[in-house]
Tab-separated table of C-alpha atoms and ligand atoms in Angstrom:
chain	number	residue	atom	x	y	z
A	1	UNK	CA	7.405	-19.876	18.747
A	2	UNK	CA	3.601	-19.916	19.318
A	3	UNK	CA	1.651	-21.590	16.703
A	4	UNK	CA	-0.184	-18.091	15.984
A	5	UNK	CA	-0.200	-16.675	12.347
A	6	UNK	CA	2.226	-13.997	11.759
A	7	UNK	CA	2.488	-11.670	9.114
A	8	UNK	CA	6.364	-11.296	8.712
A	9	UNK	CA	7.497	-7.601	7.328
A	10	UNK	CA	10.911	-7.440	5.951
A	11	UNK	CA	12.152	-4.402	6.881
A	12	UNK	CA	15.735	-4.835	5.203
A	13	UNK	CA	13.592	-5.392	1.820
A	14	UNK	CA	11.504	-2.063	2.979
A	15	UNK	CA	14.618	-0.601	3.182
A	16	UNK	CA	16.196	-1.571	-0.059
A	17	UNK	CA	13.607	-0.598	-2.122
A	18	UNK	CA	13.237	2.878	-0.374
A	19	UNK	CA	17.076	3.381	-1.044
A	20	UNK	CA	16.550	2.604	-4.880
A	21	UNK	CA	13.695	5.353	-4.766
A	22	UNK	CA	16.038	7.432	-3.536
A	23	UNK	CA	18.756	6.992	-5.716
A	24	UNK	CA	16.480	7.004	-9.075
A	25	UNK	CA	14.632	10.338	-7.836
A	26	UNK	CA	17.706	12.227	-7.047
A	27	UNK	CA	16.217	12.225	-3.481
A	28	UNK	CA	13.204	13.530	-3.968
A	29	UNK	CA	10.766	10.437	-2.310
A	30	UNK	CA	8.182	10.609	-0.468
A	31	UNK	CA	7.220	7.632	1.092
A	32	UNK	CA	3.403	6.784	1.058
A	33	UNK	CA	2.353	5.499	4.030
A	34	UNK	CA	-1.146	5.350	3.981
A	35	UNK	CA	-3.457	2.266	4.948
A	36	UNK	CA	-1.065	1.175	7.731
A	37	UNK	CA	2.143	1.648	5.205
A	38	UNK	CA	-0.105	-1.059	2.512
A	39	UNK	CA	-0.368	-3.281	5.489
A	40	UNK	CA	3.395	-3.138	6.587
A	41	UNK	CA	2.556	-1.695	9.961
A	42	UNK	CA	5.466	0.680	11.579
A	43	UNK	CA	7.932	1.226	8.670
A	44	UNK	CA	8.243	4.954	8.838
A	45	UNK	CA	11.297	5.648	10.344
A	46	UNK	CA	13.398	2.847	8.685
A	47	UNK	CA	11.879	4.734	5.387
A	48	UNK	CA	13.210	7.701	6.402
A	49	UNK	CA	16.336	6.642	7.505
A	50	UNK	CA	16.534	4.563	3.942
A	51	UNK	CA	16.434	7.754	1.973
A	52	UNK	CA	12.461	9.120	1.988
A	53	UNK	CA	12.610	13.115	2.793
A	54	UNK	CA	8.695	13.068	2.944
A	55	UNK	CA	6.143	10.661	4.230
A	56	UNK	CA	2.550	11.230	2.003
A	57	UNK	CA	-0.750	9.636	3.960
A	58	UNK	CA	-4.428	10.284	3.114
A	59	UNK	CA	-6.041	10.718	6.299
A	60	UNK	CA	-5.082	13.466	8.888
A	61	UNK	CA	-5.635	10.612	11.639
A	62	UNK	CA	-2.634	8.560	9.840
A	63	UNK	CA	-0.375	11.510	9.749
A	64	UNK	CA	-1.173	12.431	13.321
A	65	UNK	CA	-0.517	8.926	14.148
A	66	UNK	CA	2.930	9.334	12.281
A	67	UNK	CA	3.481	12.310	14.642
A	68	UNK	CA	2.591	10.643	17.376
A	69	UNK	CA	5.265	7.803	16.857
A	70	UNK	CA	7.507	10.541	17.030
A	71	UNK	CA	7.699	11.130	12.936
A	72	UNK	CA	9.746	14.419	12.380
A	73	UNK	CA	9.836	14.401	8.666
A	74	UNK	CA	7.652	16.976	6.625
A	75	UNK	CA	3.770	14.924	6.123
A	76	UNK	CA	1.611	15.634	3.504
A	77	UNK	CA	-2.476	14.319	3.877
A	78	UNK	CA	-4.103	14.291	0.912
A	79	UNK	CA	-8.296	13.496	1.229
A	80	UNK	CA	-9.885	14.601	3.990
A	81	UNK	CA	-13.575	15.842	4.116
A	82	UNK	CA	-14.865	19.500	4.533
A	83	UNK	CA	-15.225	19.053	8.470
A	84	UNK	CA	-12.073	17.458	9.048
A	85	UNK	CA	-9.965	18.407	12.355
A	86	UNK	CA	-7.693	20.707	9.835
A	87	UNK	CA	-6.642	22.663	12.910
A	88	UNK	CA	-5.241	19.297	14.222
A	89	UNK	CA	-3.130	18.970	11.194
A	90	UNK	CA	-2.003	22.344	11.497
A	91	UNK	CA	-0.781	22.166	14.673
A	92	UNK	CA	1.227	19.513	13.807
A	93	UNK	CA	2.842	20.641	10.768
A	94	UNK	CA	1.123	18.312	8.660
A	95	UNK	CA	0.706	19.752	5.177
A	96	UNK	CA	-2.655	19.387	3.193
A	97	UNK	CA	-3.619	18.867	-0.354
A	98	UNK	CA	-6.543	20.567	-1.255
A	99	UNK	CA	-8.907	20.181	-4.604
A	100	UNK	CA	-12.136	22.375	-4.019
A	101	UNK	CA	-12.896	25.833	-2.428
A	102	UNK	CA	-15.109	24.215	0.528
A	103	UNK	CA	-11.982	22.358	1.309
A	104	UNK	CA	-9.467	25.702	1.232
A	105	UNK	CA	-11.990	27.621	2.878
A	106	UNK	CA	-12.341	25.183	6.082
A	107	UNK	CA	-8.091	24.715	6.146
A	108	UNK	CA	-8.229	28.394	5.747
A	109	UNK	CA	-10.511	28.954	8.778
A	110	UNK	CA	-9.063	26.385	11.008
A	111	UNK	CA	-5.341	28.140	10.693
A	112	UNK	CA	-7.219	31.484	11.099
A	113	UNK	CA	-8.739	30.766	14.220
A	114	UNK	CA	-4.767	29.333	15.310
A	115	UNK	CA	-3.365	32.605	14.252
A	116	UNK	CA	-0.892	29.837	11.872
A	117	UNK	CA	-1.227	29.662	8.551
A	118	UNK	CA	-1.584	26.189	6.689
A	119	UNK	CA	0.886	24.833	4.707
A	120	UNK	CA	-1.485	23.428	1.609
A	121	UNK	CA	-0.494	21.755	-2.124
A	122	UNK	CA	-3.106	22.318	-4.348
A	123	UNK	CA	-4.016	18.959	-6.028
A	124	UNK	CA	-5.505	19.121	-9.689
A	125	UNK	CA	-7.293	16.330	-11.648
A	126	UNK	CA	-4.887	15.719	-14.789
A	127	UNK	CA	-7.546	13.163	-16.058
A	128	UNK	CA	-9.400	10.669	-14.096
A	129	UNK	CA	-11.686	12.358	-12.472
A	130	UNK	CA	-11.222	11.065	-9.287
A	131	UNK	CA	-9.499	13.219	-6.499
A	132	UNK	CA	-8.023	16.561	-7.613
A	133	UNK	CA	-10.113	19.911	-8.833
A	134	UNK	CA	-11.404	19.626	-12.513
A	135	UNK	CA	-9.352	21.249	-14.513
A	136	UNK	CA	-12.389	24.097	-15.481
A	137	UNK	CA	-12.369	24.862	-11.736
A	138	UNK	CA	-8.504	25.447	-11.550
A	139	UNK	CA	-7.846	28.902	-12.221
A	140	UNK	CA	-10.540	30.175	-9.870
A	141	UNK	CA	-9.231	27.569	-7.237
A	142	UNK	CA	-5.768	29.200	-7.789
A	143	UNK	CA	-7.067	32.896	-7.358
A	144	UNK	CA	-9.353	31.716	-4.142
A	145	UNK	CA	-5.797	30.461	-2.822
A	146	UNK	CA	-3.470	33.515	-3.755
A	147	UNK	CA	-6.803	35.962	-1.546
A	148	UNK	CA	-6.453	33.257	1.657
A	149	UNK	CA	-2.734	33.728	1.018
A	150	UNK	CA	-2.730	37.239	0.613
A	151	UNK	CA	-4.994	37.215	4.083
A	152	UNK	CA	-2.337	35.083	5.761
A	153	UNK	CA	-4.223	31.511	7.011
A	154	UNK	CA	-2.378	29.573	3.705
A	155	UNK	CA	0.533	29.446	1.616
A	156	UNK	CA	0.338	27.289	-1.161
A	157	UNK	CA	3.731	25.011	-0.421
A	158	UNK	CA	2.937	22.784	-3.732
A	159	UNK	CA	0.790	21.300	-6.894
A	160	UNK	CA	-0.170	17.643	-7.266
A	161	UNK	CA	-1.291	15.484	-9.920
A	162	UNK	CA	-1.751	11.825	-10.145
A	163	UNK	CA	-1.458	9.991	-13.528
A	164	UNK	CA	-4.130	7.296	-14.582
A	165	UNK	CA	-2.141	5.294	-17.136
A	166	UNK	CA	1.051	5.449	-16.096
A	167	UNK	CA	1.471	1.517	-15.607
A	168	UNK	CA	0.987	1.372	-19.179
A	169	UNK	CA	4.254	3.490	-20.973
A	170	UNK	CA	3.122	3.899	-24.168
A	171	UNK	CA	-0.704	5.212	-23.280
A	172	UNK	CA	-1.103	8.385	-25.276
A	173	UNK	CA	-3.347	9.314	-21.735
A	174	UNK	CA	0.511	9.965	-19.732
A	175	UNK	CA	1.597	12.869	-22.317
A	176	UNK	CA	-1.810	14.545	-22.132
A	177	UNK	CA	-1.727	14.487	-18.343
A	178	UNK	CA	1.884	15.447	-18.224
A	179	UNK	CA	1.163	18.501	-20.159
A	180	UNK	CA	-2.823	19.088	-18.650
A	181	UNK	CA	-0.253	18.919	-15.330
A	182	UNK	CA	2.531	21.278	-16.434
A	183	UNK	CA	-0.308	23.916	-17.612
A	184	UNK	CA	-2.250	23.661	-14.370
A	185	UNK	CA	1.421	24.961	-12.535
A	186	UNK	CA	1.725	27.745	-15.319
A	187	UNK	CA	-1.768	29.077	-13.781
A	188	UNK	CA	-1.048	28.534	-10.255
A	189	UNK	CA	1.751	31.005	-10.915
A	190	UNK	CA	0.130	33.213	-13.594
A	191	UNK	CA	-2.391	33.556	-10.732
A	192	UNK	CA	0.448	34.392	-8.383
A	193	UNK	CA	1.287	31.234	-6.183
A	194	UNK	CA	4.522	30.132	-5.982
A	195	UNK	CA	4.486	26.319	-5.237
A	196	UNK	CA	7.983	25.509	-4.115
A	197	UNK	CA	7.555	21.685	-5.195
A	198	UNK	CA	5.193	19.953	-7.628
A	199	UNK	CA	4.333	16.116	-7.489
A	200	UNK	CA	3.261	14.154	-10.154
A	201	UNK	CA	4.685	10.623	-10.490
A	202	UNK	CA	3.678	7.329	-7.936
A	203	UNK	CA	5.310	4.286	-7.897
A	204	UNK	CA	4.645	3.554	-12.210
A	205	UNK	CA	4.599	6.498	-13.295
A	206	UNK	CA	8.706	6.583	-11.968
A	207	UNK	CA	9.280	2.836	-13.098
A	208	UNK	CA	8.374	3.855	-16.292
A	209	UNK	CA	9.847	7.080	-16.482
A	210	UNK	CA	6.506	8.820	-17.852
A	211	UNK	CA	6.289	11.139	-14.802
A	212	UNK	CA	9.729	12.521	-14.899
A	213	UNK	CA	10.558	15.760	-14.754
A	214	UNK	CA	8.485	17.297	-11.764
A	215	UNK	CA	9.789	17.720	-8.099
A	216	UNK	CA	8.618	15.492	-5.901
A	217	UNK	CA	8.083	11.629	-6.721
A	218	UNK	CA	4.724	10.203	-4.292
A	219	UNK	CA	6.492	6.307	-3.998
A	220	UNK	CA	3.866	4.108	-2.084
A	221	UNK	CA	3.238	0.459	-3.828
A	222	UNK	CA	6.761	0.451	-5.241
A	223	UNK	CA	8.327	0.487	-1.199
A	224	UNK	CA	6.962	-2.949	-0.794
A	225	UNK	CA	8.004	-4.487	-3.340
A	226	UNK	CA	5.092	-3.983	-6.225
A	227	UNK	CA	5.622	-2.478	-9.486
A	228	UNK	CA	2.417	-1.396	-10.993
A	229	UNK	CA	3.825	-1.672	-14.217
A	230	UNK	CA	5.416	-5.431	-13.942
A	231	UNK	CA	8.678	-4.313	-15.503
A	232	UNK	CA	11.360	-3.115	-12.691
A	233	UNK	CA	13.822	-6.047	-11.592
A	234	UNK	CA	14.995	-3.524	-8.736
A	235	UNK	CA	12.250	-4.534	-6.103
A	236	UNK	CA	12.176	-7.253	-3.262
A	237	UNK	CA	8.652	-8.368	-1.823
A	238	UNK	CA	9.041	-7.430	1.646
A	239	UNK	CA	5.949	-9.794	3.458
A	240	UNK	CA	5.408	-13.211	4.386
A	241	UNK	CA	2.191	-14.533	5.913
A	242	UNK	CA	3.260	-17.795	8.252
A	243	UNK	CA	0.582	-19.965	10.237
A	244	UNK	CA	0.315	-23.288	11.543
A	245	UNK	CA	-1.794	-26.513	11.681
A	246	UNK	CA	-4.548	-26.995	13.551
A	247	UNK	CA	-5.411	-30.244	13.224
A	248	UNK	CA	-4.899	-33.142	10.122
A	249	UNK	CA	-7.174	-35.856	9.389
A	250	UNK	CA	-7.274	-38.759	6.484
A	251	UNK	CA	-10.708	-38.427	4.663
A	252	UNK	CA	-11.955	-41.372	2.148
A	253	UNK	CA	-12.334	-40.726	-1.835
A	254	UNK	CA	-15.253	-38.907	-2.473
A	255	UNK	CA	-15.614	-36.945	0.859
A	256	UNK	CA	-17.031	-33.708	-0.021
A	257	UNK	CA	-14.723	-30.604	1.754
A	258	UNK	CA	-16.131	-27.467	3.239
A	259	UNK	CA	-19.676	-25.600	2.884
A	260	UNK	CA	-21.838	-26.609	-0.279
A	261	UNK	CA	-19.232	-29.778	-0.105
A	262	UNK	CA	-17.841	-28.009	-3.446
A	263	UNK	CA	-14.661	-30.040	-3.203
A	264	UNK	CA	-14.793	-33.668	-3.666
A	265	UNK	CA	-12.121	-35.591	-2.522
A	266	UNK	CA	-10.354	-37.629	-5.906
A	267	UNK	CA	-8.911	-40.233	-3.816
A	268	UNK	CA	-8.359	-41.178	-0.533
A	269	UNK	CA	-5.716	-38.123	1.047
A	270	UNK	CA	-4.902	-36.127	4.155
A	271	UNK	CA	-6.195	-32.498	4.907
A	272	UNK	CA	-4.911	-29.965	7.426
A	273	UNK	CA	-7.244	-27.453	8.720
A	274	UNK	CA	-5.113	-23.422	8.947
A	275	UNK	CA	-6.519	-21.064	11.092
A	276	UNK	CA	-6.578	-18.112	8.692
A	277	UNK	CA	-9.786	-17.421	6.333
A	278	UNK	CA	-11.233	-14.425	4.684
A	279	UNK	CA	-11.789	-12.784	7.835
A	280	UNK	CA	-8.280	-12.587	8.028
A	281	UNK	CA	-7.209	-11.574	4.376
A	282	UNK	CA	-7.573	-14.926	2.095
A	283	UNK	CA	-9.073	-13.751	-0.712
A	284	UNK	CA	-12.595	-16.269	-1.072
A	285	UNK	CA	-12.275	-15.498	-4.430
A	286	UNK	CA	-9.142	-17.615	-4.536
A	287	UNK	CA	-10.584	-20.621	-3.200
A	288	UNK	CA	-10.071	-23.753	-5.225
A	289	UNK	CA	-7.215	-22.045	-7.283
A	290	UNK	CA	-4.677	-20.984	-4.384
A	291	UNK	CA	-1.588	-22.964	-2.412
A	292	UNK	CA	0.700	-22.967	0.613
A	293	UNK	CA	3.953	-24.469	1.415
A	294	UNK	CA	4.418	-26.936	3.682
A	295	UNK	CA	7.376	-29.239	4.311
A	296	UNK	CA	9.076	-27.046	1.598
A	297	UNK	CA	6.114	-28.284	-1.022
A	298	UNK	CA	3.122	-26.462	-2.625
A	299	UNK	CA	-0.633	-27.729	-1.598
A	300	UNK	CA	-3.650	-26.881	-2.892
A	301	UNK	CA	-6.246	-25.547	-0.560
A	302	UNK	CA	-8.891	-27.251	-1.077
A	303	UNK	CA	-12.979	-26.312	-0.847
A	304	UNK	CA	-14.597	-22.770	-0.122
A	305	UNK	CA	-12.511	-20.797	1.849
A	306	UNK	CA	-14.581	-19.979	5.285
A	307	UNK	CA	-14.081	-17.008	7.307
A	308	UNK	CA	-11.767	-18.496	9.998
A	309	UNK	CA	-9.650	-21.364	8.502
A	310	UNK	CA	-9.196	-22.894	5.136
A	311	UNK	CA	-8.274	-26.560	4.529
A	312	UNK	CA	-5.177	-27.856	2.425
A	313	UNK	CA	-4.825	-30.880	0.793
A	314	UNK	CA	-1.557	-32.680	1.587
A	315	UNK	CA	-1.889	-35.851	-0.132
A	316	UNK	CA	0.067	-38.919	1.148
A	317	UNK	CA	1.432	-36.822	4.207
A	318	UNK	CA	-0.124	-36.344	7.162
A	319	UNK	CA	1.041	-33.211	8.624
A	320	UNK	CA	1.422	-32.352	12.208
A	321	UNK	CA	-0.036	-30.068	14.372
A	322	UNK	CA	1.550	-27.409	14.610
A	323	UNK	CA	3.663	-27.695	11.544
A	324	UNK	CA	4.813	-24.091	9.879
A	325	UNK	CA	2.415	-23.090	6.550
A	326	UNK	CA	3.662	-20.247	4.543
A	327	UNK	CA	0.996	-18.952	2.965
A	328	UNK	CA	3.039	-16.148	1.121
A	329	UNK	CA	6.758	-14.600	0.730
A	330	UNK	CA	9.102	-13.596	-1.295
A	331	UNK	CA	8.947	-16.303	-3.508
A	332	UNK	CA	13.103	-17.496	-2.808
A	333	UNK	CA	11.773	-20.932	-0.907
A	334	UNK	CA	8.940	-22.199	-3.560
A	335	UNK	CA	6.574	-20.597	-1.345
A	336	UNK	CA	3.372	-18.557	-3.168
A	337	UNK	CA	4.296	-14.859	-3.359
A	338	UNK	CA	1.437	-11.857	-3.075
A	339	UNK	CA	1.611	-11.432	-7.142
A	340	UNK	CA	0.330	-14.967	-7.375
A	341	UNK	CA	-2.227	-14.904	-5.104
A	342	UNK	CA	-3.435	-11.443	-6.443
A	343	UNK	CA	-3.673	-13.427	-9.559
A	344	UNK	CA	-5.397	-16.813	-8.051
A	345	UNK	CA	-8.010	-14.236	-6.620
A	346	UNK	CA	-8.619	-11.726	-9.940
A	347	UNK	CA	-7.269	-8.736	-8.342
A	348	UNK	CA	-3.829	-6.692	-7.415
A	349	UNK	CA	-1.418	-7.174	-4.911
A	350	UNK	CA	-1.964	-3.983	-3.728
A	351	UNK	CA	-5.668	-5.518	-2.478
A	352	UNK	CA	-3.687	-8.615	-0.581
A	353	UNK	CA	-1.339	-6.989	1.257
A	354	UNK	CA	-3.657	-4.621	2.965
A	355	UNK	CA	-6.467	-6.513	3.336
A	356	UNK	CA	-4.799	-8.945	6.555
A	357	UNK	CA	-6.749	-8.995	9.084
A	358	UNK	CA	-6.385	-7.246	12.736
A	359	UNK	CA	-6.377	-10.972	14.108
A	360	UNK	CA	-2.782	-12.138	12.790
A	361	UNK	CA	0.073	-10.594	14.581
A	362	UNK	CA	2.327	-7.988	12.474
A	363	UNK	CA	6.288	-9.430	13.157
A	364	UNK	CA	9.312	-7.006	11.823
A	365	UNK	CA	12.731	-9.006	11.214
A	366	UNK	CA	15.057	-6.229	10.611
A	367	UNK	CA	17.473	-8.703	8.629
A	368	UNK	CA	16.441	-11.175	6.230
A	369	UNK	CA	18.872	-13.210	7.595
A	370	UNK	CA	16.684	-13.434	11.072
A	371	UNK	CA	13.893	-14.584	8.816
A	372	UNK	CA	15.112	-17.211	7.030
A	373	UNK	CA	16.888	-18.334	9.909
A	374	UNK	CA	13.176	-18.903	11.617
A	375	UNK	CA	11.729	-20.564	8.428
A	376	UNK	CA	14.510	-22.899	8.355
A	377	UNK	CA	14.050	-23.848	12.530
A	378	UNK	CA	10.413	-23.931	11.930
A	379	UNK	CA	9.982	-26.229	8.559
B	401	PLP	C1	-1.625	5.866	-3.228
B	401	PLP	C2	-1.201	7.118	-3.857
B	401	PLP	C3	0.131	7.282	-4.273
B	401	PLP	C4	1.125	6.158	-4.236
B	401	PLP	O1	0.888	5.357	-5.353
B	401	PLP	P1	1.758	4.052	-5.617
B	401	PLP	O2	1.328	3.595	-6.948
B	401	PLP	O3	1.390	3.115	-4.537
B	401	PLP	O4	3.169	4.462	-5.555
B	401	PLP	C5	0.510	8.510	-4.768
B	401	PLP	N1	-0.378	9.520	-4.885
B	401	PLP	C6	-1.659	9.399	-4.518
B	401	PLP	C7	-2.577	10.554	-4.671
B	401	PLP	C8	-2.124	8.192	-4.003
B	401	PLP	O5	-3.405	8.061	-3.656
């Protein structure tokens, strides 16, 4: 093997965690995809074969890109702006959430001028106002929708929500949006829609339970292994980021380490330079606090992280180059997982897992078997 850095993607954990979804939503997933599937690259159709009957995306771009790698599966784009390529989407049987009348006009006009009509969810703001209508424009967003259906360029297919608590259970905000949610589909039919399906609950929101009870379930986060909520058991981590030394050098006791010499060295020690910095994903917040593994041991990394390569500290050994680094996994060999990195750098692990860089080369190792089996050649 090359002495490149490789992210590694699990697919059998992708997999695993997909058929769970499946199983505790009665089949009703749909995988969320978006941001390159959280930075797990081409996952869709192992998702799909795993259980997911939908795939959910923000941009049109990713869902034509699903279509384009031959996706079948119903899609469903969610935030697009007013002068999207809507006629794109509609060509390809990609469905669209909509939260404003500028935005169900333009679908509306696009599928007009196609002759088709748009297949379109309505998406309502149960309480963060954030994405979704405000719940004083919903009614007259509901009758603007039931005149473009009436009129033939729409037909309002669903109703979506998202919930802003729903990580924490016992947040009086998940019964108010629950119910602001189950009033907003009581309008969309008072005003004459009739939404086949109606999406509420993400990846917490079904952990916990608190967005039971609607149709669809919109799983993204929970697919790869993070649980909003910290309290399913049911998930494996499905990444591991792998380089390789550069070079290794003794230093002296009191040799400063990397720009503004923030790291003094405490005693004489060895230090291996990784080609991987923020430019590729390390969080620069992390710098000083985080660690890799090498020779199946944890070592600190060691000064300000730079946007190329970081530098370890590996004490009394002197590494090779060329030796294998895990910089994340699973967490099963002592290796650092995502969750505490997220932590080292003050943020989620949602953040670290799609913030690697175009630079290191996405592997998939349909068996974790195959994985292991190169860790174990490699270390
Ligand atoms: C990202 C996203 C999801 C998926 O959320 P997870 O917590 O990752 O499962 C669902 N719905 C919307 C609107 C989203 O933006």
């Amino acid at each position: 093997m090359a002495w490149t850095s490789e992210l590694i993607v699990h697919d059998e954990a992708i997999r695993a965690n997909t058929e769970h979804f499946a199983a505790v939503t009665g089949d009703r997933l749909m995988a969320v995809l978006k941001a390159d599937a959280f930075g797990h690259g081409a996952i869709a159709h192992a998702v799909l074969e795993a259980g997911a009957r939908s795939v959910g995306v923000t941009s049109i771009d990713e869902a034509l890109a699903l279509r384009a790698a031959g996706v079948r599966a119903p899609i469903l784009s969610w935030l697009n702006p007013v002068d999207a390529d809507f006629g794109a989407a509609v060509l390809a049987d990609v469905d669209l959430a909509v939260s404003s009348p500028a935005l169900l006009h333009a679908v509306a006009r696009s599928a007009a001028l196609l002759r088709r009509r748009a297949r379109v969810h309505l998406h309502v703001d149960v309480g963060m106002a954030r994405d979704g209508s405000p719940i004083t424009a919903w009614p007259a967003l509901c009758t603007i929708a039931r005149e473009l259906e009436h009129l033939g360029s729409i037909h309002v297919v669903g109703v979506m929500g998202h919930m802003s608590c729903a990580d924490q259970p016992d947040h009086p905000q998940n019964l108010r949006e629950r119910l602001v949610f189950a009033n907003a589909v009581r309008t969309a039919r008072r005003r004459g829609l009739a939404p086949a399906v109606t999406h509420l609950a993400a990846t917490a929101a079904t952990v916990t339970g608190v967005g039971d009870g609607f149709g669809l379930h919109r799983i993204g986060a929970g697919l790869f292994g993070i649980d909003p909520s910290g309290t399913s058991h049911a998930l494996r981590p499905a990444l591991s980021l792998v380089t390789h030394v550069v070079t290794s050098r003794e230093v002296e006791t009191g040799t400063g380490i990397g720009y503004g010499l923030d790291h003094i060295a405490e005693r004489r020690t060895h230090l291996a330079l990784l080609p991987l910095g923020y430019g590729d994903g390390l969080p620069r917040a992390a710098s000083e606090r985080a660690a890799v593994l090498i020779r199946g041991r944890r070592r600190p990394l060691v000064g300000r992280f730079s946007m190329d390569m970081v530098v370890v500290d590996t004490g009394d050994d002197e590494v090779a180059p060329g030796e294998q680094v895990t910089v994340f996994g699973p967490g099963g060999h002592g290796e650092p997982t995502v969750a505490e990195w997220a932590g080292w750098a003050g943020t989620i692990e949602h953040e670290i897992v799609t913030r690697v860089g175009s630079r290191v080369a996405r592997v998939h190792r349909t068996s974790t078997g195959e994985a292991q089996r190169q860790e174990a050649v490699d270390a």
